[in-house]
């Protein structure tokens, strides 16, 4: 009797479990609560586990029937749990896709694009013209020594440009003012020849510094482009032809050049190069101050003392050099009347030279 009662109790318990299970399993809202529920329904302390433990107490002939019945209930419940788990996993994945959604069709945030500065463009244009003649481009240090800036360039100690009112000196600690901000790009003539054998054909764009007051025509920081050619048998004719080619490329065909005597310590003879005015074709206007000619650069044949200073043989090679102001080139060509416009970075100015 006890066994029958027990088995009826058991059947009642199992039916109760099976009846309630679908709603309870369906009510698990996430994977964690489903796992908890699973433990409750089928785990070690569940009624099912308890029923299994009771099998041994049943009549031997009933054990198999009871065992099968318990397994049937356990399998049903487990199937419900497994089905719900798959549902919840799919839901979690779907939620992840929603949370991580990126709308690729959204318009990106556009930064207004800037443009190259007129001085940069000018340096590139000049460099390009000389590249077309087979020249190389080099650059060098803005902080220089008196040796490269002056001495190696045949500039004697008493030369006025060496005074502190003209040149920015940096180093007062070690010896007599040996370090300075280069006052021109010419030191690169020396540096380049020291590290290259002739033939040399090179242009050097760069920033230079002079102790000038900032006003409409002066800036303590400005830019130059140095040119240097050293080869066998280079003459003044080659210098003039090269500069005439440059003037026509930069200002247009039909430009004439003229060279007037001048002095630089590192060239002999030296000259100032003028180009016939592109605005009035030489008849005189505001651009050329009514002279018909625009002064563009200093130039000359490399002084033999400079060749000797870098270890070249002045009897075997000769050369010419020139140096032009980038601001001046840009101002003349574009009618920029005040050099300060080139540094103020007013976008209304910058936009005009896009
Ligand atoms: N370095 C000179 C200057 O700054 C220009 C120049 C360069 C002159 C090369 C002759 C040869 O004025």
Coordinates of N, CA and C in Angstrom, one line a residue, residues 76-306:
X76 N 10.9 16.0 -20.6 CA 10.0 17.1 -21.1 C 10.4 18.5 -20.6
X77 N 10.7 18.5 -19.3 CA 11.1 19.8 -18.7 C 12.4 20.3 -19.3
X78 N 13.4 19.3 -19.5 CA 14.6 19.7 -20.1 C 14.4 20.2 -21.5
X79 N 13.5 19.6 -22.2 CA 13.3 20.1 -23.6 C 12.7 21.5 -23.6
X80 N 11.8 21.8 -22.6 CA 11.3 23.1 -22.5 C 12.4 24.1 -22.2
X81 N 13.2 23.8 -21.3 CA 14.4 24.7 -20.9 C 15.3 24.9 -22.1
X82 N 15.6 23.8 -22.8 CA 16.5 24.0 -23.9 C 15.9 24.8 -25.0
X83 N 14.6 24.6 -25.3 CA 14.0 25.5 -26.3 C 14.0 26.9 -25.9
X84 N 13.7 27.2 -24.6 CA 13.7 28.6 -24.2 C 15.1 29.2 -24.2
X85 N 16.1 28.3 -23.9 CA 17.5 28.9 -24.0 C 17.8 29.3 -25.4
X86 N 17.5 28.5 -26.4 CA 17.7 28.9 -27.8 C 17.0 30.3 -28.1
X87 N 15.8 30.4 -27.7 CA 15.0 31.6 -27.9 C 15.7 32.8 -27.3
X88 N 16.2 32.6 -26.0 CA 16.8 33.7 -25.3 C 18.2 34.1 -26.0
X89 N 18.9 33.1 -26.4 CA 20.2 33.4 -27.1 C 20.0 34.2 -28.4
X90 N 19.0 33.8 -29.1 CA 18.7 34.5 -30.3 C 18.3 36.0 -30.0
X91 N 17.5 36.1 -29.0 CA 17.1 37.4 -28.6 C 18.3 38.3 -28.2
X92 N 19.2 37.7 -27.4 CA 20.4 38.4 -27.0 C 21.2 38.8 -28.2
X93 N 21.4 38.0 -29.2 CA 22.1 38.3 -30.4 C 21.5 39.5 -31.1
X94 N 20.2 39.4 -31.2 CA 19.4 40.4 -32.0 C 19.6 41.7 -31.3
X95 N 19.6 41.7 -29.9 CA 19.7 42.9 -29.2 C 21.1 43.5 -29.4
X96 N 22.1 42.6 -29.5 CA 23.5 43.1 -29.7 C 23.6 43.8 -31.0
X97 N 22.9 43.3 -32.0 CA 23.0 43.9 -33.4 C 22.3 45.3 -33.3
X98 N 21.3 45.4 -32.5 CA 20.6 46.7 -32.4 C 21.5 47.7 -31.7
X99 N 22.1 47.2 -30.6 CA 23.0 48.1 -29.8 C 24.2 48.6 -30.5
X100 N 24.8 47.7 -31.3 CA 26.0 48.0 -32.1 C 25.8 48.6 -33.4
X101 N 24.6 48.9 -33.7 CA 24.2 49.4 -35.0 C 25.0 50.7 -35.4
X102 N 25.6 50.7 -36.6 CA 26.2 52.0 -37.0 C 25.5 52.3 -38.3
X103 N 25.1 53.6 -38.4 CA 24.4 54.0 -39.6 C 25.5 54.6 -40.6
X104 N 25.8 53.7 -41.6 CA 26.9 54.1 -42.5 C 26.4 55.2 -43.5
X105 N 25.2 55.4 -43.5 CA 24.7 56.4 -44.5 C 24.7 57.8 -43.9
X106 N 25.0 57.9 -42.6 CA 25.0 59.3 -42.0 C 26.1 60.1 -42.7
X107 N 25.8 61.4 -42.9 CA 26.8 62.2 -43.5 C 28.0 62.5 -42.5
X108 N 29.2 62.4 -43.0 CA 30.3 62.7 -42.0 C 30.4 64.1 -41.7
X109 N 31.1 64.4 -40.6 CA 31.3 65.8 -40.3 C 32.5 66.4 -41.1
X110 N 32.2 67.4 -41.9 CA 33.2 67.9 -42.8 C 34.0 69.0 -42.2
X111 N 35.4 68.9 -42.1 CA 36.2 70.0 -41.7 C 36.5 70.9 -43.0
X112 N 36.4 72.1 -42.8 CA 36.7 73.0 -44.0 C 38.2 72.8 -44.3
X113 N 38.5 72.6 -45.6 CA 39.8 72.3 -46.0 C 40.6 73.6 -46.2
X114 N 41.8 73.6 -45.7 CA 42.7 74.8 -45.9 C 43.4 74.8 -47.2
X115 N 44.4 75.6 -47.4 CA 45.1 75.6 -48.6 C 46.6 75.9 -48.3
X116 N 47.4 75.7 -49.3 CA 48.8 75.9 -49.2 C 49.1 77.5 -49.1
X117 N 50.1 77.8 -48.3 CA 50.4 79.3 -48.2 C 51.1 79.7 -49.5
X118 N 50.9 81.0 -49.8 CA 51.5 81.6 -51.0 C 53.0 81.4 -51.0
X119 N 53.6 81.5 -49.8 CA 55.1 81.4 -49.8 C 55.5 80.0 -50.1
X120 N 54.8 79.0 -49.6 CA 55.1 77.6 -49.9 C 55.0 77.3 -51.4
X121 N 53.8 77.8 -52.0 CA 53.6 77.6 -53.4 C 54.7 78.3 -54.2
X122 N 55.1 79.5 -53.8 CA 56.2 80.2 -54.6 C 57.5 79.4 -54.5
X123 N 57.8 78.9 -53.3 CA 59.1 78.1 -53.2 C 59.0 76.8 -54.1
X124 N 57.8 76.2 -54.1 CA 57.7 75.0 -55.0 C 57.8 75.4 -56.4
X125 N 57.2 76.5 -56.8 CA 57.3 76.8 -58.3 C 58.7 77.1 -58.7
X126 N 59.4 77.9 -57.8 CA 60.8 78.2 -58.2 C 61.7 76.9 -58.2
X127 N 61.5 76.0 -57.2 CA 62.2 74.8 -57.2 C 61.9 73.9 -58.4
X128 N 60.6 73.9 -58.8 CA 60.2 73.2 -60.0 C 61.0 73.6 -61.3
X129 N 61.1 74.9 -61.4 CA 61.8 75.5 -62.6 C 63.2 75.0 -62.6
X130 N 63.9 75.0 -61.5 CA 65.3 74.5 -61.4 C 65.4 73.0 -61.5
X131 N 64.4 72.3 -61.0 CA 64.4 70.8 -61.2 C 64.4 70.5 -62.7
X132 N 63.6 71.3 -63.4 CA 63.5 71.1 -64.9 C 64.9 71.3 -65.6
X133 N 65.8 72.0 -64.9 CA 67.1 72.2 -65.5 C 68.1 71.2 -64.9
X134 N 67.6 70.3 -64.2 CA 68.5 69.2 -63.6 C 69.1 69.5 -62.3
X135 N 68.6 70.6 -61.6 CA 69.1 70.9 -60.3 C 68.5 69.9 -59.3
X136 N 69.1 69.8 -58.1 CA 68.6 69.1 -57.0 C 68.1 70.1 -56.0
X137 N 67.2 69.6 -55.0 CA 66.7 70.5 -54.0 C 67.4 70.0 -52.7
X138 N 67.9 70.9 -51.9 CA 68.4 70.6 -50.6 C 67.9 71.5 -49.5
X139 N 68.0 71.1 -48.3 CA 67.8 72.1 -47.2 C 68.8 71.9 -46.1
X140 N 68.9 72.9 -45.2 CA 69.9 72.9 -44.2 C 69.5 73.6 -43.0
X141 N 70.3 73.6 -42.0 CA 69.9 74.1 -40.6 C 69.7 75.6 -40.6
X142 N 68.7 76.0 -39.8 CA 68.4 77.4 -39.6 C 69.3 78.0 -38.5
X143 N 69.7 77.1 -37.6 CA 70.7 77.6 -36.6 C 72.1 77.2 -37.2
X144 N 72.9 78.2 -37.4 CA 74.2 78.0 -38.0 C 75.4 78.5 -37.2
X145 N 76.6 78.3 -37.7 CA 77.7 78.8 -37.0 C 78.3 80.0 -37.8
X146 N 79.1 80.8 -37.1 CA 79.7 82.0 -37.8 C 80.6 81.5 -39.0
X147 N 81.1 80.3 -38.8 CA 82.0 79.7 -39.9 C 81.2 79.6 -41.2
X148 N 80.0 78.9 -41.1 CA 79.3 78.7 -42.3 C 78.6 79.9 -42.8
X149 N 78.1 80.7 -41.9 CA 77.3 81.9 -42.3 C 78.2 83.0 -42.8
X150 N 79.5 83.1 -42.3 CA 80.4 84.2 -42.7 C 81.7 83.7 -43.2
X151 N 82.5 83.1 -42.3 CA 83.9 82.9 -42.6 C 84.1 82.1 -43.9
X152 N 83.5 80.9 -44.0 CA 83.7 80.1 -45.1 C 83.2 80.7 -46.4
X153 N 82.3 81.8 -46.2 CA 81.8 82.5 -47.3 C 82.6 83.8 -47.6
X154 N 83.9 83.7 -47.1 CA 84.8 84.8 -47.4 C 84.4 86.2 -46.9
X155 N 83.6 86.1 -45.8 CA 83.1 87.4 -45.2 C 84.0 87.7 -44.0
X156 N 84.8 88.8 -44.1 CA 85.8 89.1 -43.0 C 85.1 89.5 -41.7
X157 N 85.9 89.4 -40.6 CA 85.4 89.7 -39.3 C 84.8 91.1 -39.2
X158 N 85.3 92.1 -39.9 CA 84.8 93.4 -39.8 C 83.6 93.7 -40.6
X159 N 83.1 92.8 -41.4 CA 82.0 93.0 -42.3 C 80.7 93.4 -41.5
X160 N 80.0 94.5 -41.9 CA 78.9 95.1 -41.1 C 77.8 94.0 -40.9
X161 N 77.6 93.1 -41.8 CA 76.5 92.1 -41.6 C 76.7 91.2 -40.4
X162 N 78.0 91.2 -39.9 CA 78.3 90.3 -38.8 C 78.0 91.0 -37.4
X163 N 77.6 92.3 -37.5 CA 77.3 93.0 -36.2 C 76.0 92.4 -35.6
X164 N 75.9 92.7 -34.3 CA 74.7 92.2 -33.6 C 73.5 93.0 -34.0
X165 N 73.6 94.1 -34.6 CA 72.5 94.9 -35.0 C 71.9 94.3 -36.3
X166 N 72.6 93.4 -37.0 CA 72.1 92.8 -38.2 C 71.8 91.3 -38.1
X167 N 72.5 90.6 -37.2 CA 72.4 89.2 -37.1 C 72.0 88.7 -35.7
X168 N 71.1 87.7 -35.6 CA 70.7 87.2 -34.3 C 71.7 86.2 -33.9
X169 N 72.4 86.5 -32.8 CA 73.3 85.5 -32.2 C 72.6 84.7 -31.1
X170 N 72.9 83.5 -31.0 CA 72.3 82.6 -29.9 C 73.2 82.4 -28.8
X171 N 74.4 81.9 -29.1 CA 75.3 81.3 -28.1 C 76.2 82.3 -27.6
X172 N 76.0 82.8 -26.3 CA 76.9 83.7 -25.7 C 77.8 82.9 -24.7
X173 N 77.5 81.7 -24.4 CA 78.2 81.0 -23.4 C 79.6 80.5 -23.9
X174 N 79.6 80.0 -25.1 CA 80.8 79.3 -25.6 C 81.5 80.2 -26.6
X175 N 82.6 80.8 -26.2 CA 83.4 81.6 -27.1 C 82.7 82.8 -27.7
X176 N 83.3 83.5 -28.6 CA 82.7 84.7 -29.1 C 81.6 84.5 -30.1
X177 N 80.3 84.4 -29.6 CA 79.1 84.5 -30.5 C 79.3 83.5 -31.7
X178 N 79.4 82.3 -31.4 CA 79.7 81.3 -32.5 C 78.5 80.8 -33.1
X179 N 77.3 80.9 -32.5 CA 76.1 80.3 -33.0 C 75.1 81.3 -33.3
X180 N 74.4 81.3 -34.5 CA 73.5 82.3 -34.9 C 72.3 81.7 -35.7
X181 N 71.3 82.5 -35.9 CA 70.3 82.2 -36.8 C 70.8 82.6 -38.2
X182 N 70.8 81.7 -39.2 CA 71.4 82.0 -40.4 C 70.7 83.3 -41.0
X183 N 71.6 84.1 -41.6 CA 71.1 85.4 -42.1 C 70.8 85.3 -43.6
X184 N 71.2 84.2 -44.2 CA 70.9 83.9 -45.6 C 71.0 82.4 -45.8
X185 N 70.6 81.9 -47.0 CA 70.7 80.5 -47.3 C 72.1 80.1 -47.8
X186 N 72.9 81.1 -48.0 CA 74.3 80.9 -48.6 C 75.1 79.9 -47.8
X187 N 75.0 79.8 -46.5 CA 75.8 78.7 -45.8 C 75.6 77.4 -46.4
X188 N 74.5 77.1 -47.1 CA 74.3 75.8 -47.7 C 75.1 75.6 -48.9
X189 N 75.6 76.7 -49.5 CA 76.6 76.5 -50.6 C 77.8 75.7 -50.0
X190 N 78.3 76.2 -48.9 CA 79.4 75.5 -48.3 C 79.1 74.1 -47.8
X191 N 78.0 74.0 -47.1 CA 77.7 72.6 -46.6 C 77.5 71.6 -47.7
X192 N 76.8 72.1 -48.8 CA 76.6 71.2 -49.9 C 77.9 70.8 -50.6
X193 N 78.7 71.8 -50.9 CA 80.0 71.4 -51.5 C 80.9 70.5 -50.7
X194 N 80.8 70.7 -49.3 CA 81.6 69.9 -48.4 C 81.2 68.4 -48.6
X195 N 79.9 68.2 -48.8 CA 79.4 66.8 -48.8 C 79.2 66.2 -50.2
X196 N 79.4 67.0 -51.3 CA 79.3 66.5 -52.6 C 80.5 66.9 -53.5
X197 N 80.8 66.0 -54.4 CA 81.8 66.4 -55.4 C 81.2 67.1 -56.6
X198 N 81.9 68.0 -57.3 CA 81.4 68.6 -58.5 C 81.2 67.5 -59.5
X199 N 80.2 67.6 -60.5 CA 79.4 68.8 -60.7 C 78.3 69.0 -59.6
X200 N 78.0 70.2 -59.3 CA 77.0 70.5 -58.3 C 75.9 71.4 -59.0
X201 N 74.7 71.0 -58.9 CA 73.6 71.9 -59.4 C 72.5 71.8 -58.3
X202 N 72.3 72.8 -57.5 CA 71.4 72.6 -56.4 C 70.7 73.9 -56.0
X203 N 69.4 73.8 -55.6 CA 68.7 75.0 -55.1 C 68.3 74.6 -53.7
X204 N 68.3 75.7 -52.8 CA 68.0 75.5 -51.4 C 67.0 76.5 -50.9
X205 N 65.7 76.1 -50.8 CA 64.8 77.0 -50.2 C 64.9 77.0 -48.7
X206 N 64.6 78.1 -48.1 CA 64.7 78.0 -46.6 C 64.4 79.3 -45.9
X207 N 64.3 79.2 -44.6 CA 63.9 80.4 -43.8 C 65.2 81.0 -43.3
X208 N 65.2 82.4 -43.3 CA 66.4 83.1 -42.8 C 66.0 84.2 -41.9
X209 N 66.9 84.8 -41.1 CA 66.6 85.7 -40.0 C 67.5 86.9 -40.0
X210 N 67.0 88.0 -39.9 CA 67.8 89.2 -39.7 C 67.2 90.2 -38.7
X211 N 68.0 90.9 -38.0 CA 67.6 91.8 -36.9 C 67.0 93.0 -37.5
X212 N 65.8 92.9 -38.2 CA 65.1 94.0 -38.8 C 63.8 94.3 -38.0
X213 N 63.3 95.5 -38.0 CA 62.0 95.8 -37.5 C 60.9 95.4 -38.4
X214 N 59.9 94.8 -37.9 CA 58.8 94.3 -38.7 C 58.0 95.5 -39.2
X215 N 58.0 95.8 -40.5 CA 57.2 96.9 -41.0 C 56.7 96.4 -42.4
X216 N 56.3 97.4 -43.2 CA 55.6 97.0 -44.5 C 56.6 96.4 -45.5
X217 N 57.9 96.7 -45.3 CA 58.9 96.1 -46.3 C 59.9 95.2 -45.6
X218 N 59.9 95.1 -44.3 CA 60.9 94.2 -43.6 C 60.2 93.2 -42.7
X219 N 60.8 92.0 -42.6 CA 60.4 91.1 -41.6 C 61.7 90.4 -41.0
X220 N 61.8 90.3 -39.7 CA 63.0 89.6 -39.2 C 63.1 88.1 -39.5
X221 N 62.0 87.6 -40.0 CA 62.0 86.2 -40.5 C 61.5 86.2 -41.9
X222 N 62.3 85.7 -42.9 CA 61.7 85.6 -44.2 C 62.4 84.4 -44.9
X223 N 62.2 84.3 -46.2 CA 62.6 83.1 -46.9 C 63.5 83.4 -48.1
X224 N 64.4 82.6 -48.4 CA 65.2 82.7 -49.6 C 65.3 81.4 -50.3
X225 N 65.7 81.5 -51.6 CA 66.1 80.3 -52.4 C 67.5 80.6 -52.9
X226 N 68.4 79.7 -52.5 CA 69.8 79.8 -52.9 C 69.9 78.9 -54.1
X227 N 70.8 79.3 -55.0 CA 71.1 78.4 -56.2 C 72.6 78.3 -56.3
X228 N 73.1 77.2 -56.6 CA 74.6 77.0 -56.8 C 74.8 76.0 -57.9
X229 N 75.7 76.4 -58.8 CA 76.2 75.5 -59.8 C 77.7 75.5 -59.9
X230 N 78.3 74.4 -59.8 CA 79.8 74.3 -59.9 C 80.1 73.1 -60.8
X231 N 80.9 73.4 -61.8 CA 81.2 72.4 -62.8 C 82.5 72.9 -63.6
X232 N 82.9 72.1 -64.5 CA 84.1 72.5 -65.3 C 83.6 73.6 -66.3
X233 N 84.4 74.7 -66.4 CA 84.1 75.7 -67.4 C 82.8 76.5 -67.3
X234 N 82.2 76.6 -66.1 CA 81.0 77.5 -66.0 C 81.5 78.9 -66.1
X235 N 80.7 79.7 -66.8 CA 81.1 81.1 -67.0 C 79.9 82.1 -66.6
X236 N 80.2 83.3 -66.7 CA 79.1 84.3 -66.4 C 78.0 84.2 -67.4
X237 N 78.3 83.8 -68.6 CA 77.2 83.5 -69.6 C 76.2 82.5 -69.1
X238 N 76.8 81.4 -68.5 CA 75.9 80.4 -68.0 C 75.0 80.9 -66.9
X239 N 75.6 81.8 -66.0 CA 74.8 82.4 -65.0 C 73.6 83.2 -65.6
X240 N 74.0 84.1 -66.5 CA 72.9 85.0 -67.1 C 71.9 84.1 -67.9
X241 N 72.3 83.1 -68.6 CA 71.3 82.3 -69.3 C 70.4 81.6 -68.4
X242 N 71.0 81.1 -67.3 CA 70.1 80.3 -66.3 C 69.1 81.3 -65.7
X243 N 69.5 82.5 -65.3 CA 68.6 83.4 -64.7 C 67.5 83.9 -65.6
X244 N 67.9 84.1 -66.9 CA 67.0 84.5 -67.9 C 65.9 83.5 -68.1
X245 N 66.4 82.2 -68.2 CA 65.4 81.1 -68.3 C 64.4 81.1 -67.1
X246 N 65.0 81.3 -65.9 CA 64.1 81.3 -64.7 C 63.1 82.5 -64.8
X247 N 63.6 83.7 -65.2 CA 62.7 84.8 -65.2 C 61.6 84.6 -66.2
X248 N 61.8 84.0 -67.3 CA 60.8 83.7 -68.3 C 59.8 82.6 -67.9
X249 N 60.3 81.7 -67.2 CA 59.4 80.6 -66.6 C 58.5 81.2 -65.6
X250 N 59.1 82.1 -64.7 CA 58.3 82.6 -63.6 C 57.4 83.7 -63.9
X251 N 57.9 84.6 -64.8 CA 57.1 85.9 -65.1 C 56.5 85.9 -66.5
X252 N 56.9 84.9 -67.3 CA 56.3 84.8 -68.6 C 57.3 85.0 -69.7
X253 N 57.1 84.5 -70.9 CA 58.0 84.7 -72.0 C 58.2 86.1 -72.4
X254 N 59.3 86.5 -72.9 CA 59.5 87.9 -73.3 C 60.2 88.7 -72.2
X255 N 60.4 88.2 -71.1 CA 61.1 88.9 -70.0 C 62.6 89.0 -70.4
X256 N 63.1 90.2 -70.1 CA 64.6 90.4 -70.3 C 65.2 90.5 -69.0
X257 N 66.5 90.1 -68.9 CA 67.2 90.3 -67.6 C 68.4 91.2 -67.8
X258 N 68.8 91.9 -66.8 CA 70.0 92.7 -66.8 C 70.7 92.5 -65.5
X259 N 72.0 92.6 -65.6 CA 72.9 92.3 -64.4 C 73.7 93.6 -64.2
X260 N 73.5 94.2 -63.0 CA 74.3 95.4 -62.7 C 75.3 95.0 -61.6
X261 N 76.5 95.6 -61.7 CA 77.6 95.3 -60.8 C 77.2 95.5 -59.3
X262 N 77.6 94.6 -58.5 CA 77.3 94.7 -57.0 C 78.4 94.1 -56.3
X263 N 78.3 94.0 -55.0 CA 79.3 93.3 -54.2 C 78.7 92.3 -53.2
X264 N 79.2 91.1 -53.3 CA 79.0 90.1 -52.2 C 80.4 89.5 -51.9
X265 N 80.7 89.2 -50.6 CA 82.0 88.7 -50.3 C 82.3 87.4 -50.9
X266 N 81.2 86.6 -51.2 CA 81.4 85.2 -51.6 C 81.3 85.0 -53.1
X267 N 81.1 86.1 -53.9 CA 81.1 86.0 -55.3 C 81.9 87.1 -55.9
X268 N 82.6 86.7 -57.1 CA 83.4 87.7 -57.7 C 83.5 87.3 -59.2
X269 N 83.0 88.1 -60.2 CA 82.3 89.3 -59.9 C 80.9 89.0 -59.3
X270 N 80.3 90.1 -58.7 CA 78.9 90.0 -58.2 C 78.0 90.9 -59.0
X271 N 76.7 90.6 -58.9 CA 75.7 91.4 -59.6 C 74.4 91.4 -58.9
X272 N 73.6 92.4 -59.3 CA 72.2 92.3 -58.9 C 71.4 92.1 -60.2
X273 N 70.5 91.1 -60.1 CA 69.8 90.7 -61.3 C 68.4 91.4 -61.3
X274 N 68.1 92.0 -62.5 CA 66.8 92.7 -62.7 C 66.1 92.0 -63.8
X275 N 64.7 92.0 -63.7 CA 63.9 91.5 -64.8 C 63.1 92.6 -65.3
X276 N 62.9 92.7 -66.7 CA 62.0 93.7 -67.2 C 60.6 93.6 -66.7
X277 N 60.0 94.7 -66.4 CA 58.7 94.6 -65.6 C 57.6 93.9 -66.4
X278 N 57.0 92.9 -65.8 CA 56.0 92.1 -66.5 C 54.7 92.8 -66.6
X279 N 54.5 93.9 -65.7 CA 53.2 94.6 -65.7 C 53.2 95.6 -66.8
X280 N 54.3 96.3 -67.0 CA 54.2 97.4 -68.0 C 55.2 97.1 -69.2
X281 N 55.8 96.0 -69.2 CA 56.7 95.6 -70.2 C 57.9 96.6 -70.4
X282 N 58.2 97.3 -69.3 CA 59.4 98.1 -69.3 C 59.2 99.6 -69.4
X283 N 57.9 100.0 -69.6 CA 57.7 101.4 -69.9 C 57.5 102.2 -68.6
X284 N 57.4 101.5 -67.4 CA 57.4 102.2 -66.1 C 56.0 102.2 -65.5
X285 N 55.9 101.6 -64.3 CA 54.5 101.6 -63.7 C 54.8 101.5 -62.2
X286 N 53.7 101.2 -61.4 CA 53.8 101.2 -60.0 C 54.6 99.9 -59.6
X287 N 54.4 98.8 -60.3 CA 55.1 97.6 -59.9 C 56.6 97.8 -59.9
X288 N 57.1 98.5 -60.9 CA 58.6 98.6 -61.1 C 59.0 100.0 -60.6
X289 N 58.2 100.7 -59.9 CA 58.6 102.1 -59.4 C 59.0 102.9 -60.6
X290 N 58.3 102.8 -61.7 CA 58.6 103.7 -62.9 C 59.9 103.4 -63.6
X291 N 60.6 102.4 -63.1 CA 62.0 102.2 -63.7 C 61.9 101.2 -64.9
X292 N 60.9 100.4 -65.0 CA 60.8 99.4 -66.1 C 61.5 98.1 -65.7
X293 N 62.2 98.1 -64.5 CA 63.0 97.0 -64.1 C 62.7 96.6 -62.7
X294 N 62.6 95.3 -62.4 CA 62.4 94.8 -61.0 C 63.6 94.1 -60.6
X295 N 64.1 94.5 -59.4 CA 65.3 93.8 -58.8 C 64.8 92.5 -58.2
X296 N 65.5 91.4 -58.6 CA 65.0 90.1 -58.1 C 66.0 89.3 -57.2
X297 N 67.3 89.5 -57.4 CA 68.2 88.7 -56.6 C 69.6 89.1 -56.7
X298 N 70.4 88.7 -55.8 CA 71.9 88.8 -55.9 C 72.5 87.6 -56.5
X299 N 73.6 87.8 -57.2 CA 74.2 86.6 -57.8 C 75.7 86.9 -58.2
X300 N 76.4 85.9 -58.7 CA 77.8 86.2 -59.1 C 78.5 84.9 -59.3
X301 N 79.8 85.0 -59.7 CA 80.6 83.8 -59.8 C 81.2 83.4 -58.5
X302 N 81.1 82.2 -58.1 CA 81.6 81.7 -56.8 C 83.1 82.1 -56.6
X303 N 83.4 82.9 -55.5 CA 84.7 83.3 -55.3 C 85.7 82.1 -55.1
X304 N 86.8 82.2 -55.7 CA 87.8 81.1 -55.5 C 88.1 80.7 -54.0
X305 N 88.0 81.8 -53.2 CA 88.3 81.5 -51.8 C 87.2 80.6 -51.2
X306 N 86.0 80.7 -51.7 CA 84.9 79.8 -51.2 C 85.2 78.3 -51.7

